[in-house]
Coordinates of C-alpha atoms in Angstrom, one line a residue:
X1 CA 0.2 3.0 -17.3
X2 CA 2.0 2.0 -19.7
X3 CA 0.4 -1.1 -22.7
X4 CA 2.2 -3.3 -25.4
X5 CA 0.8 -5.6 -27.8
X6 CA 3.1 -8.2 -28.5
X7 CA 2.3 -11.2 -30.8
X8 CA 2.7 -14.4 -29.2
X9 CA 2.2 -17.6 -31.6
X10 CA -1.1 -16.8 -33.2
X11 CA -3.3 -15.0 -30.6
X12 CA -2.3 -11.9 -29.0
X13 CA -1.6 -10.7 -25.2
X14 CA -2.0 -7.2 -23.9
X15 CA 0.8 -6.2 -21.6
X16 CA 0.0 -3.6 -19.5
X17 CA 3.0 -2.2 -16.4
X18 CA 1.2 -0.9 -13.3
X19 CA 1.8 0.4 -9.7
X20 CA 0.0 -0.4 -6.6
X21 CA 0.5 1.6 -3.7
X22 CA -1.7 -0.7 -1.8
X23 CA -0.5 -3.8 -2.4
X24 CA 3.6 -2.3 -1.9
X25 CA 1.8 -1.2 1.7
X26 CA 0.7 -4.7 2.2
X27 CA 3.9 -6.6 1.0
X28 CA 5.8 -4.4 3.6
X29 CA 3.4 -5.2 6.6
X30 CA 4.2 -8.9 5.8
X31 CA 7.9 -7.6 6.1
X32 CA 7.6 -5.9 8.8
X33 CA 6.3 -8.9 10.9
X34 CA 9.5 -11.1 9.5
X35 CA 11.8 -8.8 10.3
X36 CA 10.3 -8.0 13.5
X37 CA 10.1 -4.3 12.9
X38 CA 13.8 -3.7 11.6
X39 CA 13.6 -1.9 8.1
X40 CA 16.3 -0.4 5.9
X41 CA 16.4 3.0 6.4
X42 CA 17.7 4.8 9.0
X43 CA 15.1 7.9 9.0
X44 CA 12.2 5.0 9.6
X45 CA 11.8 3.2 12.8
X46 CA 8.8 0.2 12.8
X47 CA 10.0 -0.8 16.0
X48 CA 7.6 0.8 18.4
X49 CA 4.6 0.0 15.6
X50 CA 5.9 -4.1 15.5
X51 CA 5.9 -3.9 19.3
X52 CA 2.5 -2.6 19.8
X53 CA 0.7 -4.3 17.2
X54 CA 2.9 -8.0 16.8
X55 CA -0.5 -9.9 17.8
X56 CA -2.5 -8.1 14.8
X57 CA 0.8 -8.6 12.5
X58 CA 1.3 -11.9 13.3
X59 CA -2.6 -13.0 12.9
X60 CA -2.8 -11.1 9.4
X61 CA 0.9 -11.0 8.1
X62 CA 2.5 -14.0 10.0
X63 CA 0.8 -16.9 7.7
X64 CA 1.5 -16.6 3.9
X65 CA -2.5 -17.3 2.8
X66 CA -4.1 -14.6 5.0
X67 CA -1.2 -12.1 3.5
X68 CA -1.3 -13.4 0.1
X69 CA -5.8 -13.1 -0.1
X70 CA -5.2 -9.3 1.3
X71 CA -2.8 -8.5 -1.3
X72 CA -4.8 -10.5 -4.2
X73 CA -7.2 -8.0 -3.0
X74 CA -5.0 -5.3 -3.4
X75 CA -4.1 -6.2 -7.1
X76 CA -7.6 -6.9 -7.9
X77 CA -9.0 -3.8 -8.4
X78 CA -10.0 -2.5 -11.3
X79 CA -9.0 1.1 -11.9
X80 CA -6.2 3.2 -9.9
X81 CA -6.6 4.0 -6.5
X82 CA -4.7 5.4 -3.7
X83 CA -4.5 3.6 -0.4
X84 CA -6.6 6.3 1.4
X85 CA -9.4 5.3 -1.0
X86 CA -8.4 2.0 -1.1
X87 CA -9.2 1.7 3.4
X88 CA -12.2 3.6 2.7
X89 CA -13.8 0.9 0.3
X90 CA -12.9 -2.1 2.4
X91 CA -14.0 0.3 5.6
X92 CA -17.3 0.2 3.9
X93 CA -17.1 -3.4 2.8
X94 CA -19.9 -5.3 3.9
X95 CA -19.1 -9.2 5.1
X96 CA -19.9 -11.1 2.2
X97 CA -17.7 -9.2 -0.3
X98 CA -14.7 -9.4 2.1
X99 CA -14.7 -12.9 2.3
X100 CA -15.6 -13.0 -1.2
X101 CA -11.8 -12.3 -1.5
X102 CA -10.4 -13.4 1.7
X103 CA -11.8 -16.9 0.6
X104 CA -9.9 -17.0 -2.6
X105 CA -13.0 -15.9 -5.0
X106 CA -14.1 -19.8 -5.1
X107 CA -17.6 -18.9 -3.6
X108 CA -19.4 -16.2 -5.1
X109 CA -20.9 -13.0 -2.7
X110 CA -24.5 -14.5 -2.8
X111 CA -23.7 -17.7 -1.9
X112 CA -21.6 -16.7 1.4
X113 CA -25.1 -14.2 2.1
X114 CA -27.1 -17.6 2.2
X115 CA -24.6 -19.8 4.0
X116 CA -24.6 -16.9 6.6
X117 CA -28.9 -16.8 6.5
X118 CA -29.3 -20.2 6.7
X119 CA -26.4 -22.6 8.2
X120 CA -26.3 -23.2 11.7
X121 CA -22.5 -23.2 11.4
X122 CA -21.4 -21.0 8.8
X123 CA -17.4 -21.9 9.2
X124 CA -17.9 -25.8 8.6
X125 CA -20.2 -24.8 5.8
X126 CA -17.7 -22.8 3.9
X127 CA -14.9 -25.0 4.1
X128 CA -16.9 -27.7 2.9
X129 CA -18.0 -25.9 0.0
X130 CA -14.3 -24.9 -1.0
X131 CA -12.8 -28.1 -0.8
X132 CA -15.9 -29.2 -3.0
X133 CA -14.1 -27.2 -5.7
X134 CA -11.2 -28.3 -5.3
X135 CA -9.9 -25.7 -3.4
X136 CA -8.5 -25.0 0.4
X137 CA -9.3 -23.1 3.3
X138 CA -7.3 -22.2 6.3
X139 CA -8.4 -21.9 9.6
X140 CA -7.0 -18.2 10.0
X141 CA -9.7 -17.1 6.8
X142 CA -12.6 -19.1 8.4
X143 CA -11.9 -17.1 12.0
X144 CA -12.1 -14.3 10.3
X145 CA -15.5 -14.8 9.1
X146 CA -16.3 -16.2 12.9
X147 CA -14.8 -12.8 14.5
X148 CA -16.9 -10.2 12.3
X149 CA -16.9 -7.0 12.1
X150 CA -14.7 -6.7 15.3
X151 CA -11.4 -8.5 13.2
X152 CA -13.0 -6.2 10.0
X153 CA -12.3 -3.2 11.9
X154 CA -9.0 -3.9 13.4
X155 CA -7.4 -4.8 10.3
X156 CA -8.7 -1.2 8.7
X157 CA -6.9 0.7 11.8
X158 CA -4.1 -1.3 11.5
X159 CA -3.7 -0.3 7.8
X160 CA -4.6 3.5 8.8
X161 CA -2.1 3.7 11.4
X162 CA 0.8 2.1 9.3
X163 CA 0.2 4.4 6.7
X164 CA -0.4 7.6 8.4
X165 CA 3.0 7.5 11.0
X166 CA 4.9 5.0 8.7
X167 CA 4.8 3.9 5.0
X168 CA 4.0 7.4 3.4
X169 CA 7.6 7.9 4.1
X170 CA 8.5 5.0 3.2
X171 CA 6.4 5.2 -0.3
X172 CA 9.5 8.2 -0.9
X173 CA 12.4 5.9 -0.5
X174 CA 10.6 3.1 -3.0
X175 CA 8.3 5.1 -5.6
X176 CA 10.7 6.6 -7.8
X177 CA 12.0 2.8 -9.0
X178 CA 8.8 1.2 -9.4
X179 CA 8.6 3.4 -12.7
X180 CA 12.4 2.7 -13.4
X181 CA 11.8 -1.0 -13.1
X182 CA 8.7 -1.0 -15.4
X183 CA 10.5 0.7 -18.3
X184 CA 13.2 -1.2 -18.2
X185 CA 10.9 -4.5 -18.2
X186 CA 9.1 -3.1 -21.2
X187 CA 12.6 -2.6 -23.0
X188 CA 13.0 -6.2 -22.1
X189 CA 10.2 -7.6 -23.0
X190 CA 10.7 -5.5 -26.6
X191 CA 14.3 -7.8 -27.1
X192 CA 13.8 -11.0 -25.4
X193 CA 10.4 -11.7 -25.8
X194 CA 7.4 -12.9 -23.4
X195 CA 8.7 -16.3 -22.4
X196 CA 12.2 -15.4 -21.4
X197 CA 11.2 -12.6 -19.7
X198 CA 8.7 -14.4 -17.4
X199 CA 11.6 -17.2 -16.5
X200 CA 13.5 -14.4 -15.3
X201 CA 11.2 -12.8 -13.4
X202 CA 10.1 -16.1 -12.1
X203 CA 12.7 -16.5 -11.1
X204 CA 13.8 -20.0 -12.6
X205 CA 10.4 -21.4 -11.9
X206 CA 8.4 -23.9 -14.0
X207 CA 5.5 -21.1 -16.2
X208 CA 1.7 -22.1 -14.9
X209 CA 0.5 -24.4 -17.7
X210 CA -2.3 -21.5 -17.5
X211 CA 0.0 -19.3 -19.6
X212 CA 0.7 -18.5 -22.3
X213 CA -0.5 -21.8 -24.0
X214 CA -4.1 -21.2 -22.8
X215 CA -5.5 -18.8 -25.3
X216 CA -8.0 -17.4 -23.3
X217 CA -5.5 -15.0 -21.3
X218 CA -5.7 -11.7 -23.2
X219 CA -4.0 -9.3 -20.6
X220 CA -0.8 -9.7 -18.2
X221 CA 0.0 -7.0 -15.8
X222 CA 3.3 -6.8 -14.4
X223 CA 2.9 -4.5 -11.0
X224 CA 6.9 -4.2 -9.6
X225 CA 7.5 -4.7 -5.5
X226 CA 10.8 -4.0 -3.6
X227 CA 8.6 -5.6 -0.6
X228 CA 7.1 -8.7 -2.8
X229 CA 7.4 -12.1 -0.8
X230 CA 8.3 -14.6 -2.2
X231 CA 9.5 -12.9 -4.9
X232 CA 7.1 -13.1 -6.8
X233 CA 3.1 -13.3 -6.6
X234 CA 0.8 -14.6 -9.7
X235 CA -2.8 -14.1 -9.4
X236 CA -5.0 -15.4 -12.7
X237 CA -8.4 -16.3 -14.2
X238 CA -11.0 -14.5 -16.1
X239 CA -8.3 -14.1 -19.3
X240 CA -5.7 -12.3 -16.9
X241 CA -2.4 -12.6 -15.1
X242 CA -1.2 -10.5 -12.2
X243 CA 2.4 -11.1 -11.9
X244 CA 4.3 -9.0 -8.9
X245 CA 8.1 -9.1 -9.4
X246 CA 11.3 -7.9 -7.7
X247 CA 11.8 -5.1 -9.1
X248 CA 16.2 -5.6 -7.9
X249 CA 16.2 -7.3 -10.9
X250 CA 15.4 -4.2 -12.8
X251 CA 17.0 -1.3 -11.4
X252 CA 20.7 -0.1 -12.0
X253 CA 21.7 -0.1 -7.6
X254 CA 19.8 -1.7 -4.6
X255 CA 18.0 1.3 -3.2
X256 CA 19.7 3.9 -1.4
X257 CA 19.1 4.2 2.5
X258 CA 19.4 7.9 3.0
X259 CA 20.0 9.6 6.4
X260 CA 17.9 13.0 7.7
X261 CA 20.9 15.2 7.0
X262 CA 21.2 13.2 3.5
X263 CA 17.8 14.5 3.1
X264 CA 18.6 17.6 4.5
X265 CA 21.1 18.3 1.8
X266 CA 18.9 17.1 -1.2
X267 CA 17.8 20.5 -3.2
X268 CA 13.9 21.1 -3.1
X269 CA 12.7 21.2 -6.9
X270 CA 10.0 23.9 -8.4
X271 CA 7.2 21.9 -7.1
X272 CA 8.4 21.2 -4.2
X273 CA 9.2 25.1 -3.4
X274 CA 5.6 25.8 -5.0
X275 CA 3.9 23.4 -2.8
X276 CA 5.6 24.8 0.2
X277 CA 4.7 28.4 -0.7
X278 CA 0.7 27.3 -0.9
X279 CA 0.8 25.7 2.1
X280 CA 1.9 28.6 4.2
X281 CA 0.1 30.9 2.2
X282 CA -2.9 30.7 4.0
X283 CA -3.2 33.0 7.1
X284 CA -5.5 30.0 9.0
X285 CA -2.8 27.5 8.2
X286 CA 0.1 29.5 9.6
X287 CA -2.5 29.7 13.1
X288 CA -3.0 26.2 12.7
X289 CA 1.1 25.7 13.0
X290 CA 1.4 27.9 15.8
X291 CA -1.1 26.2 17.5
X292 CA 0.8 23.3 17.4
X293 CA 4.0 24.3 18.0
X294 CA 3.0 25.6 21.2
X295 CA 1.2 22.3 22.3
X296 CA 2.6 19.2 20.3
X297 CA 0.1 16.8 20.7
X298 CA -3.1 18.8 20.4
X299 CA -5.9 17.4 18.9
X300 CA -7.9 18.2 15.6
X301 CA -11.1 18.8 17.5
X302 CA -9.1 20.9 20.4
X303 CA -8.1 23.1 17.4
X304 CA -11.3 23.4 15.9
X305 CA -13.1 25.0 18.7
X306 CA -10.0 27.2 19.8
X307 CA -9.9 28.5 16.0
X308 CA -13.9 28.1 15.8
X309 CA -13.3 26.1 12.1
X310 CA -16.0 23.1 11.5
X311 CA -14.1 19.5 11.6
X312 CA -14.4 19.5 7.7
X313 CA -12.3 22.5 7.3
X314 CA -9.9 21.8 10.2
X315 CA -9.1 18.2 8.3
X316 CA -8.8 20.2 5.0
X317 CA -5.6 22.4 6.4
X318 CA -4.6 19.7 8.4
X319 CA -4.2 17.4 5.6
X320 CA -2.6 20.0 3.3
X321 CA 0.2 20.7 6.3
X322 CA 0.8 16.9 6.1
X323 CA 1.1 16.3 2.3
X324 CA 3.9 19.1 3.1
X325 CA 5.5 17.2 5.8
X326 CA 5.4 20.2 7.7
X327 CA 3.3 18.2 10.7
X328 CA 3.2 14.5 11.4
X329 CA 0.1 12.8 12.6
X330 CA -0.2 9.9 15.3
X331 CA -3.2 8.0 16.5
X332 CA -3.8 8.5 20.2
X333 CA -6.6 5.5 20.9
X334 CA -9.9 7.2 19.6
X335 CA -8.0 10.5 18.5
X336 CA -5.5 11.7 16.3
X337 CA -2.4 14.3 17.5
X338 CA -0.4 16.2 15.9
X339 CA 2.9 17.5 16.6
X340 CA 5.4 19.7 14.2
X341 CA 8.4 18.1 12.2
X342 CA 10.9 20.1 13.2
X343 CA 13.3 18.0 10.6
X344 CA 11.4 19.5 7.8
X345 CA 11.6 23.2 8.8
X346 CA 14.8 23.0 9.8
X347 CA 15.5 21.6 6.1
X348 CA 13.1 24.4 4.4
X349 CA 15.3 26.7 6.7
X350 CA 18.5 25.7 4.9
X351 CA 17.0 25.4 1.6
X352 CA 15.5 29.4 1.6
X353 CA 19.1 30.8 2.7
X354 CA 21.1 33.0 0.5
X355 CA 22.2 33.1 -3.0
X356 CA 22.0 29.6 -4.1
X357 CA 18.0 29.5 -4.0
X358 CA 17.8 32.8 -5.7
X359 CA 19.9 31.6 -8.6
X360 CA 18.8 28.2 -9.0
X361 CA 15.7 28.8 -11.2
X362 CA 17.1 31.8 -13.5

């Protein structure tokens, strides 16, 4: 993370430049329903996922307000946080705090608790109460709250699935310009100044009267999105600004959509060859591979009691494998499978041969 501390009139305003995994993964969900699985690059296909999960896309990601609460949630936390982490807390959420977000923050967690204790119709309840404050609820957050914890639970697996078969590879493409975007941004903010700045990214849009002339906003936090729709996002209140932006606007080329055997030809680093090593340098592992190998499609368990390993330390090897990209994962209704990724040896394969690896780190 990256802060400045630039004076604006006579108060001051923290800048701080961010990145959120999370809410990237959500932004491209949304895009994935509008563009009815077809993405950019040729090594990722959504299809199959659009296909098989439209209804759940569509009920989540097809209105702007259901997408736009799940992504405020996104931005909202506090501290860093990957998106494993990130499904585990709201797979742990209870109802209140959910909607505490879904609802758009306007009614506090202990006063959805009591609505729930003591109103013979909870929905009507809330809805009154928002539009009370001056606020408005659609019918897709109050279902929500109707269809607990069965709409709870199917919007974690969604977000499990897409991640595990899907955006982690597409996090490859789109992580190395969120960085480039920020810098740049903070360059820009160093010559051009706050205001101008914020038009641009705004793109020509009229600046909330909530900044900067109220003095009570002490941070802004700029978090850059090649997925962000519209695009741009602001969430504000409690002396803060979220502001999502296009990060287009900031990098030197629209991103690249590489092929498998562009990828094939791109030279492994020092890490990456380190990584490798580790992960195949564990006897259990390279069982664990041949297992699979010889029945793509096995299951963790089905490995655990053929290699007589505890489900805690089957995960552990499994999840190493992954983070290589030596094995892909799929849910399989209850159960995840595994099969190997051929691509990926075949590209270590190339990589290892003759002189150019041995001379490329003298």
């Amino acid at each position: 993370m990256a802060v400045l501390t630039p004076d604006s009139n006579e108060f001051q305003i923290k800048l701080e430049f961010l990145t959120s995994p999370v809410f990237e993964m959500m932004a491209s969900l949304r895009k994935c329903y509008l563009m009815q699985g077809r993405v950019e690059w040729e090594d990722i296909d959504l299809q199959n996922f659009y296909t098989e999960n439209q209804g759940l896309l569509k009920r989540y990601y097809g209105g702007f307000e259901m997408g736009a609460q799940l992504a405020e949630l996104a931005i909202g936390l506090s501290q860093p946080h990957s998106i494993q982490d990130f499904i585990q807390w709201v797979q742990q959420m209870d109802r209140s705090l959910f909607l505490y977000y879904l609802l758009g923050r306007y009614l506090e967690v202990e006063e959805i608790e009591t609505i729930f204790e003591n109103s013979p119709e909870p929905s009507n309840e809330i809805k009154q109460r928002i539009e009370k404050k001056g606020g408005f609820v659609h019918q897709e957050q109050l279902a929500f709250a109707k269809n607990w914890p069965v709409w709870h639970q199917e919007l974690v697996d969604l977000w499990s699935a897409y991640y595990e078969e899907y955006f982690f590879k597409i996090a490859r493409h789109v992580a190395p310009f969120w960085e480039q975007a920020n810098d740049k941004l903070a360059r820009d903010l160093n010559t051009k100044g706050l205001n101008e700045v914020l038009r641009r990214l705004l793109k020509g849009k009229t600046i909330p009267e909530q900044f900067p002339e109220n003095k009570q906003t002490e941070v802004v936090r700029f978090f850059p999105s090649y997925f962000v729709s519209p695009k741009f996002i602001l969430i504000w209140g409690w002396g803060e600004l979220n502001l999502v932006y296009d990060l287009t606007a900031y990098v030197d080329q629209p991103l690249p959509a590489p092929s498998p055997s562009e990828n094939n030809d791109t030279p492994a680093t020092l890490d990456e060859i380190s990584f490798f090593g580790k992960a195949l340098s564990e006897p259990m592992r390279i069982r664990i591979l041949s297992l699979i190998a010889r029945k793509e499609g096995i299951k963790a368990q089905e490995m655990a009691e053929k290699l007589d390993l505890n489900p805690a330390t089957i995960s552990r090897h499994l999840n190493i494998l992954k983070n290589c990209k030596l094995i892909t994962e799929t849910k399989q209704k209850s159960h995840n499978i595994y099969f190997i990724n051929h691509s990926e040896f075949r590209r270590w394969a190339k990589q290892l041969e003759g002189e150019q690896f041995l001379k490329a780190f003298d």
